[in-house]
mmCIF file of C-alpha atoms in Angstrom:
data_model
loop_
_atom_site.group_PDB
_atom_site.id
_atom_site.type_symbol
_atom_site.label_atom_id
_atom_site.label_comp_id
_atom_site.label_asym_id
_atom_site.label_seq_id
_atom_site.Cartn_x
_atom_site.Cartn_y
_atom_site.Cartn_z
ATOM 1 C CA MET A 1 2.649 -24.654 -15.726
ATOM 2 C CA ILE A 2 1.130 -21.049 -16.154
ATOM 3 C CA ARG A 3 -2.318 -20.756 -17.266
ATOM 4 C CA ALA A 4 -2.036 -18.968 -20.575
ATOM 5 C CA MET A 5 -5.719 -18.004 -20.671
ATOM 6 C CA ALA A 6 -5.640 -16.371 -17.295
ATOM 7 C CA SER A 7 -6.262 -12.609 -17.669
ATOM 8 C CA GLN A 8 -4.033 -10.634 -15.382
ATOM 9 C CA ARG A 9 -6.777 -8.387 -14.139
ATOM 10 C CA TYR A 10 -5.239 -7.630 -10.744
ATOM 11 C CA TRP A 11 -2.160 -5.640 -10.167
ATOM 12 C CA ALA A 12 -1.123 -7.543 -7.079
ATOM 13 C CA PHE A 13 -2.381 -10.292 -4.791
ATOM 14 C CA LEU A 14 -2.030 -9.632 -1.014
ATOM 15 C CA SER A 15 -1.188 -12.777 0.785
ATOM 16 C CA TYR A 16 -1.387 -12.741 4.626
ATOM 17 C CA SER A 17 -2.522 -14.145 7.924
ATOM 18 C CA SER A 18 -6.034 -13.267 8.982
ATOM 19 C CA LYS A 19 -4.433 -12.055 12.194
ATOM 20 C CA ASP A 20 -2.753 -9.223 10.348
ATOM 21 C CA ALA A 21 -5.935 -8.095 8.619
ATOM 22 C CA ALA A 22 -6.188 -4.650 10.045
ATOM 23 C CA LEU A 23 -2.834 -3.587 8.534
ATOM 24 C CA VAL A 24 -3.617 -5.298 5.294
ATOM 25 C CA LYS A 25 -6.855 -3.406 4.996
ATOM 26 C CA LYS A 26 -5.110 -0.197 5.381
ATOM 27 C CA LEU A 27 -2.409 -1.277 2.774
ATOM 28 C CA HIS A 28 -4.938 -2.417 0.305
ATOM 29 C CA ALA A 29 -6.858 0.913 0.469
ATOM 30 C CA ARG A 30 -3.591 2.900 -0.025
ATOM 31 C CA LEU A 31 -2.530 0.826 -2.942
ATOM 32 C CA GLU A 32 -5.763 1.091 -4.902
ATOM 33 C CA THR A 33 -6.145 4.858 -4.244
ATOM 34 C CA TYR A 34 -2.487 5.788 -4.805
ATOM 35 C CA ARG A 35 -1.943 8.044 -7.846
ATOM 36 C CA VAL A 36 1.194 7.573 -9.669
ATOM 37 C CA PRO A 37 3.186 11.000 -10.269
ATOM 38 C CA ARG A 38 1.902 12.502 -13.438
ATOM 39 C CA ASP A 39 5.212 12.600 -15.231
ATOM 40 C CA LEU A 40 5.782 8.956 -14.754
ATOM 41 C CA ILE A 41 2.522 7.870 -16.114
ATOM 42 C CA GLY A 42 2.875 6.167 -19.539
ATOM 43 C CA ARG A 43 6.567 5.602 -19.246
ATOM 44 C CA PRO A 44 7.878 2.061 -20.012
ATOM 45 C CA GLY A 45 7.356 -0.160 -17.008
ATOM 46 C CA LEU A 46 8.466 -3.852 -16.499
ATOM 47 C CA ASP A 47 5.928 -5.200 -18.920
ATOM 48 C CA GLU A 48 3.686 -2.369 -20.038
ATOM 49 C CA PRO A 49 3.491 1.512 -19.661
ATOM 50 C CA ILE A 50 3.249 2.679 -15.984
ATOM 51 C CA PRO A 51 -0.426 3.253 -15.069
ATOM 52 C CA ALA A 52 -2.120 6.148 -13.384
ATOM 53 C CA LYS A 53 -3.488 3.869 -10.638
ATOM 54 C CA LEU A 54 -2.918 0.365 -9.404
ATOM 55 C CA PHE A 55 -6.468 -0.855 -9.332
ATOM 56 C CA PRO A 56 -7.598 -3.454 -8.537
ATOM 57 C CA VAL A 57 -5.457 -5.290 -5.938
ATOM 58 C CA PHE A 58 -6.793 -8.600 -4.617
ATOM 59 C CA ARG A 59 -6.932 -8.518 -0.927
ATOM 60 C CA ASP A 60 -9.134 -11.041 0.595
ATOM 61 C CA ARG A 61 -10.438 -14.542 0.174
ATOM 62 C CA ASP A 62 -13.849 -12.903 0.953
ATOM 63 C CA GLU A 63 -13.644 -11.390 -2.490
ATOM 64 C CA LEU A 64 -13.849 -14.837 -4.144
ATOM 65 C CA PRO A 65 -17.102 -16.001 -5.560
ATOM 66 C CA LEU A 66 -18.671 -19.090 -4.038
ATOM 67 C CA ALA A 67 -17.020 -22.213 -5.520
ATOM 68 C CA ALA A 68 -17.015 -25.902 -4.913
ATOM 69 C CA ASP A 69 -13.208 -25.876 -5.194
ATOM 70 C CA LEU A 70 -11.845 -22.928 -3.153
ATOM 71 C CA GLY A 71 -8.216 -23.912 -3.833
ATOM 72 C CA ALA A 72 -8.682 -23.814 -7.599
ATOM 73 C CA THR A 73 -10.531 -20.481 -7.263
ATOM 74 C CA ILE A 74 -7.590 -18.975 -5.330
ATOM 75 C CA GLN A 75 -5.227 -20.275 -7.915
ATOM 76 C CA ASP A 76 -7.181 -18.575 -10.612
ATOM 77 C CA ALA A 77 -6.820 -15.242 -8.613
ATOM 78 C CA LEU A 78 -3.138 -15.815 -8.166
ATOM 79 C CA ALA A 79 -2.653 -16.542 -11.926
ATOM 80 C CA ALA A 80 -4.714 -13.336 -12.619
ATOM 81 C CA SER A 81 -2.237 -11.239 -10.593
ATOM 82 C CA ARG A 82 0.816 -9.536 -11.923
ATOM 83 C CA TYR A 83 2.593 -9.461 -8.455
ATOM 84 C CA LEU A 84 2.348 -11.220 -5.111
ATOM 85 C CA ILE A 85 2.760 -9.033 -1.942
ATOM 86 C CA VAL A 86 3.469 -11.241 1.034
ATOM 87 C CA ILE A 87 2.716 -9.608 4.540
ATOM 88 C CA CYS A 88 5.435 -11.234 6.544
ATOM 89 C CA SER A 89 4.914 -11.771 10.291
ATOM 90 C CA ARG A 90 5.246 -14.508 12.829
ATOM 91 C CA HIS A 91 1.583 -15.386 12.000
ATOM 92 C CA SER A 92 1.997 -15.619 8.214
ATOM 93 C CA ALA A 93 5.342 -17.626 8.607
ATOM 94 C CA ARG A 94 3.020 -20.417 10.247
ATOM 95 C CA SER A 95 0.116 -19.911 7.829
ATOM 96 C CA GLN A 96 -0.483 -22.927 5.503
ATOM 97 C CA TRP A 97 -2.524 -20.753 3.249
ATOM 98 C CA VAL A 98 0.150 -18.168 2.732
ATOM 99 C CA ASN A 99 2.924 -20.732 2.217
ATOM 100 C CA GLU A 100 0.742 -22.421 -0.344
ATOM 101 C CA GLU A 101 -0.093 -19.192 -2.172
ATOM 102 C CA ILE A 102 3.687 -18.438 -2.349
ATOM 103 C CA ARG A 103 4.525 -21.919 -3.637
ATOM 104 C CA TYR A 104 1.891 -21.834 -6.323
ATOM 105 C CA PHE A 105 2.827 -18.434 -7.503
ATOM 106 C CA LYS A 106 6.444 -19.413 -7.883
ATOM 107 C CA SER A 107 5.420 -22.606 -9.556
ATOM 108 C CA ILE A 108 3.879 -20.774 -12.428
ATOM 109 C CA GLY A 109 7.090 -18.852 -13.095
ATOM 110 C CA ARG A 110 6.684 -15.726 -11.177
ATOM 111 C CA ALA A 111 9.201 -16.055 -8.394
ATOM 112 C CA ASN A 112 10.824 -12.773 -9.550
ATOM 113 C CA ARG A 113 7.366 -11.034 -9.006
ATOM 114 C CA ILE A 114 7.069 -11.524 -5.286
ATOM 115 C CA LEU A 115 7.449 -8.531 -2.866
ATOM 116 C CA ALA A 116 7.727 -9.054 0.851
ATOM 117 C CA LEU A 117 6.616 -6.464 3.548
ATOM 118 C CA ILE A 118 7.866 -7.287 6.984
ATOM 119 C CA ILE A 119 5.633 -6.141 9.931
ATOM 120 C CA ASP A 120 7.117 -8.244 12.798
ATOM 121 C CA GLY A 121 9.319 -11.182 13.630
ATOM 122 C CA GLU A 122 12.842 -11.617 12.212
ATOM 123 C CA PRO A 123 13.841 -12.870 8.650
ATOM 124 C CA HIS A 124 15.672 -16.333 8.651
ATOM 125 C CA ALA A 125 15.250 -16.695 12.459
ATOM 126 C CA SER A 126 14.416 -20.306 11.767
ATOM 127 C CA HIS A 127 18.135 -20.990 11.023
ATOM 128 C CA HIS A 128 18.551 -21.373 14.685
ATOM 129 C CA ALA A 129 16.380 -23.455 16.944
ATOM 130 C CA GLU A 130 16.286 -20.991 19.729
ATOM 131 C CA THR A 131 14.944 -18.154 17.519
ATOM 132 C CA ALA A 132 12.733 -20.347 15.228
ATOM 133 C CA ASP A 133 9.503 -19.123 16.704
ATOM 134 C CA ASN A 134 10.372 -15.550 15.661
ATOM 135 C CA GLU A 135 10.549 -16.391 11.970
ATOM 136 C CA CYS A 136 8.666 -14.029 9.768
ATOM 137 C CA PHE A 137 9.241 -15.467 6.245
ATOM 138 C CA PRO A 138 7.142 -18.442 5.106
ATOM 139 C CA GLN A 139 9.087 -21.508 4.035
ATOM 140 C CA ALA A 140 8.061 -21.075 0.318
ATOM 141 C CA LEU A 141 9.449 -17.418 0.517
ATOM 142 C CA ARG A 142 12.733 -18.588 2.035
ATOM 143 C CA PHE A 143 13.485 -21.337 -0.633
ATOM 144 C CA HIS A 144 13.311 -21.913 -4.269
ATOM 145 C CA VAL A 145 10.406 -23.765 -5.876
ATOM 146 C CA ASP A 146 11.231 -26.170 -8.784
ATOM 147 C CA ASP A 147 9.192 -26.601 -12.065
ATOM 148 C CA HIS A 148 7.130 -29.312 -10.457
ATOM 149 C CA GLY A 149 6.074 -26.813 -7.582
ATOM 150 C CA ARG A 150 8.176 -28.548 -4.973
ATOM 151 C CA ILE A 151 9.852 -26.381 -2.312
ATOM 152 C CA THR A 152 13.710 -27.078 -2.470
ATOM 153 C CA ASP A 153 16.550 -26.720 0.035
ATOM 154 C CA GLN A 154 18.071 -23.894 -2.086
ATOM 155 C CA PRO A 155 17.727 -20.642 -0.093
ATOM 156 C CA THR A 156 16.541 -17.485 -1.622
ATOM 157 C CA GLU A 157 16.727 -13.742 -0.612
ATOM 158 C CA PRO A 158 13.329 -12.085 -0.846
ATOM 159 C CA ILE A 159 13.018 -8.427 -1.648
ATOM 160 C CA ALA A 160 11.336 -6.828 1.291
ATOM 161 C CA GLY A 161 10.203 -3.573 2.680
ATOM 162 C CA ASP A 162 10.329 -3.206 6.441
ATOM 163 C CA LEU A 163 7.588 -1.721 8.731
ATOM 164 C CA ARG A 164 9.172 -2.718 11.979
ATOM 165 C CA PRO A 165 10.035 0.120 14.354
ATOM 166 C CA GLY A 166 13.325 1.853 13.373
ATOM 167 C CA LYS A 167 13.337 0.274 9.881
ATOM 168 C CA ASP A 168 11.869 1.654 6.704
ATOM 169 C CA GLY A 169 8.781 3.259 8.035
ATOM 170 C CA TRP A 170 5.300 3.216 6.449
ATOM 171 C CA GLU A 171 6.081 5.690 3.624
ATOM 172 C CA LEU A 172 9.304 4.121 2.355
ATOM 173 C CA ALA A 173 8.091 0.720 2.656
ATOM 174 C CA PHE A 174 4.869 1.559 0.660
ATOM 175 C CA LEU A 175 6.996 3.317 -2.086
ATOM 176 C CA LYS A 176 9.047 0.113 -2.232
ATOM 177 C CA CYS A 177 5.978 -1.824 -3.156
ATOM 178 C CA ILE A 178 4.951 0.784 -5.762
ATOM 179 C CA ALA A 179 8.470 0.798 -7.249
ATOM 180 C CA GLY A 180 8.383 -2.993 -7.469
ATOM 181 C CA ILE A 181 5.047 -3.267 -9.126
ATOM 182 C CA THR A 182 5.430 -0.380 -11.600
ATOM 183 C CA GLY A 183 9.184 -0.728 -12.242
ATOM 184 C CA CYS A 184 9.716 2.890 -11.412
ATOM 185 C CA GLY A 185 13.001 3.680 -9.669
ATOM 186 C CA LEU A 186 12.585 4.177 -5.952
ATOM 187 C CA ASN A 187 14.728 7.355 -5.918
ATOM 188 C CA ALA A 188 12.439 8.776 -8.675
ATOM 189 C CA LEU A 189 9.342 7.983 -6.646
ATOM 190 C CA THR A 190 10.635 9.363 -3.205
ATOM 191 C CA ALA A 191 11.782 12.525 -5.027
ATOM 192 C CA ARG A 192 8.418 13.027 -6.611
ATOM 193 C CA GLU A 193 6.593 12.347 -3.276
ATOM 194 C CA LYS A 194 8.673 14.820 -1.565
ATOM 195 C CA LYS A 195 7.748 17.454 -4.238
ATOM 196 C CA ARG A 196 4.133 16.332 -3.994
ATOM 197 C CA SER A 197 4.251 16.690 -0.137
ATOM 198 C CA ARG A 198 5.706 20.291 -0.357
ATOM 199 C CA ARG A 199 2.957 21.213 -2.794
ATOM 200 C CA ARG A 200 0.380 19.974 -0.417
ATOM 201 C CA ARG A 201 1.925 21.894 2.431
ATOM 202 C CA CYS A 202 2.008 25.130 0.324
ATOM 203 C CA ILE A 203 -1.604 24.783 -0.719
ATOM 204 C CA LEU A 204 -2.610 24.117 3.017
ATOM 205 C CA ALA A 205 -0.597 27.083 4.149
ATOM 206 C CA ALA A 206 -2.176 29.290 1.453
ATOM 207 C CA ALA A 207 -5.654 28.073 2.483
ATOM 208 C CA GLY A 208 -4.887 28.682 6.162
ATOM 209 C CA LEU A 209 -3.780 32.331 5.280
ATOM 210 C CA LEU A 210 -6.982 32.880 3.147
ATOM 211 C CA PHE A 211 -9.045 31.582 6.017
ATOM 212 C CA SER A 212 -7.373 33.811 8.602
ATOM 213 C CA ALA A 213 -7.614 36.934 6.442
ATOM 214 C CA GLY A 214 -11.353 36.083 5.991
ATOM 215 C CA VAL A 215 -11.818 35.792 9.768
ATOM 216 C CA VAL A 216 -9.947 39.021 10.408
ATOM 217 C CA GLY A 217 -11.844 40.838 7.699
ATOM 218 C CA TRP A 218 -15.185 39.744 9.069
ATOM 219 C CA TRP A 219 -14.169 40.680 12.587
ATOM 220 C CA ASP A 220 -13.132 44.112 11.493
ATOM 221 C CA TYR A 221 -16.322 44.660 9.397
ATOM 222 C CA THR A 222 -18.516 43.528 12.392
ATOM 223 C CA ARG A 223 -16.597 45.760 14.793
ATOM 224 C CA THR A 224 -16.831 48.667 12.500
ATOM 225 C CA LYS A 225 -20.680 48.218 12.046
ATOM 226 C CA VAL A 226 -21.201 48.033 15.772
ATOM 227 C CA ASP A 227 -19.301 51.180 16.462
ATOM 228 C CA TYR A 228 -21.337 52.872 13.662
ATOM 229 C CA PHE A 229 -24.658 51.946 15.150
ATOM 230 C CA ALA A 230 -23.409 52.819 18.568
ATOM 231 C CA GLU A 231 -22.723 56.359 17.460
ATOM 232 C CA ILE A 232 -26.094 56.578 15.855
ATOM 233 C CA SER A 233 -27.957 55.771 19.145
ATOM 234 C CA THR A 234 -25.838 58.212 20.861
ATOM 235 C CA ARG A 235 -26.551 61.093 18.364
ATOM 236 C CA PHE A 236 -30.177 60.522 17.921
ATOM 237 C CA GLY A 237 -31.229 59.074 21.226
ATOM 238 C CA VAL A 238 -32.565 55.853 19.853
ATOM 239 C CA PRO A 239 -32.675 53.190 22.515
ATOM 240 C CA GLU A 240 -30.515 50.110 21.938
#
């Protein structure tokens, strides 16, 4: 049962294996510093107007205060998060912590607010014994959880971005997370990011031209000055 008094102070909770911490640290920084395109800010989102920034995002159990009951503290952080982003890998598929975080998040009625980001392994590889070790989805992500918090045998299909080679790539997978959290259409986000990228390139190109013009101008000024004083030394016999 959802804790009614829990304030949703986090935009997302990142659930992951500690063995994938390097990538998660990068994702966390990108999520918290990402600026939503200006013309989308304030538009209706899934629950509330689209914000300018997705801050804060809960990344690590190290962010938790000291507590006698660590499990209850993590549950509080999960209940205080609007979305759960699961970093899916062969490590996280075998992580008891990750599986429990997903199970609990589903048990409080937020199964439709879980986003998956695949970084290695294969989805649903556990369907066959010979490929089971390559599974990247934790059990609680692959199956529905009932009202009592029990994992059932009813399969589900997670919404996932894919960072594996030859798949979505970092930018598209990241924008899928942003679209899922904000309720923006993915096409709208990608179009605006392309426009933003073109604007950055134009600014950099203009800055480069200004810098080049400044260097050429300084070189020409210096050359003219040297030539001028060289002529003075020639005309008046002043030693150089």
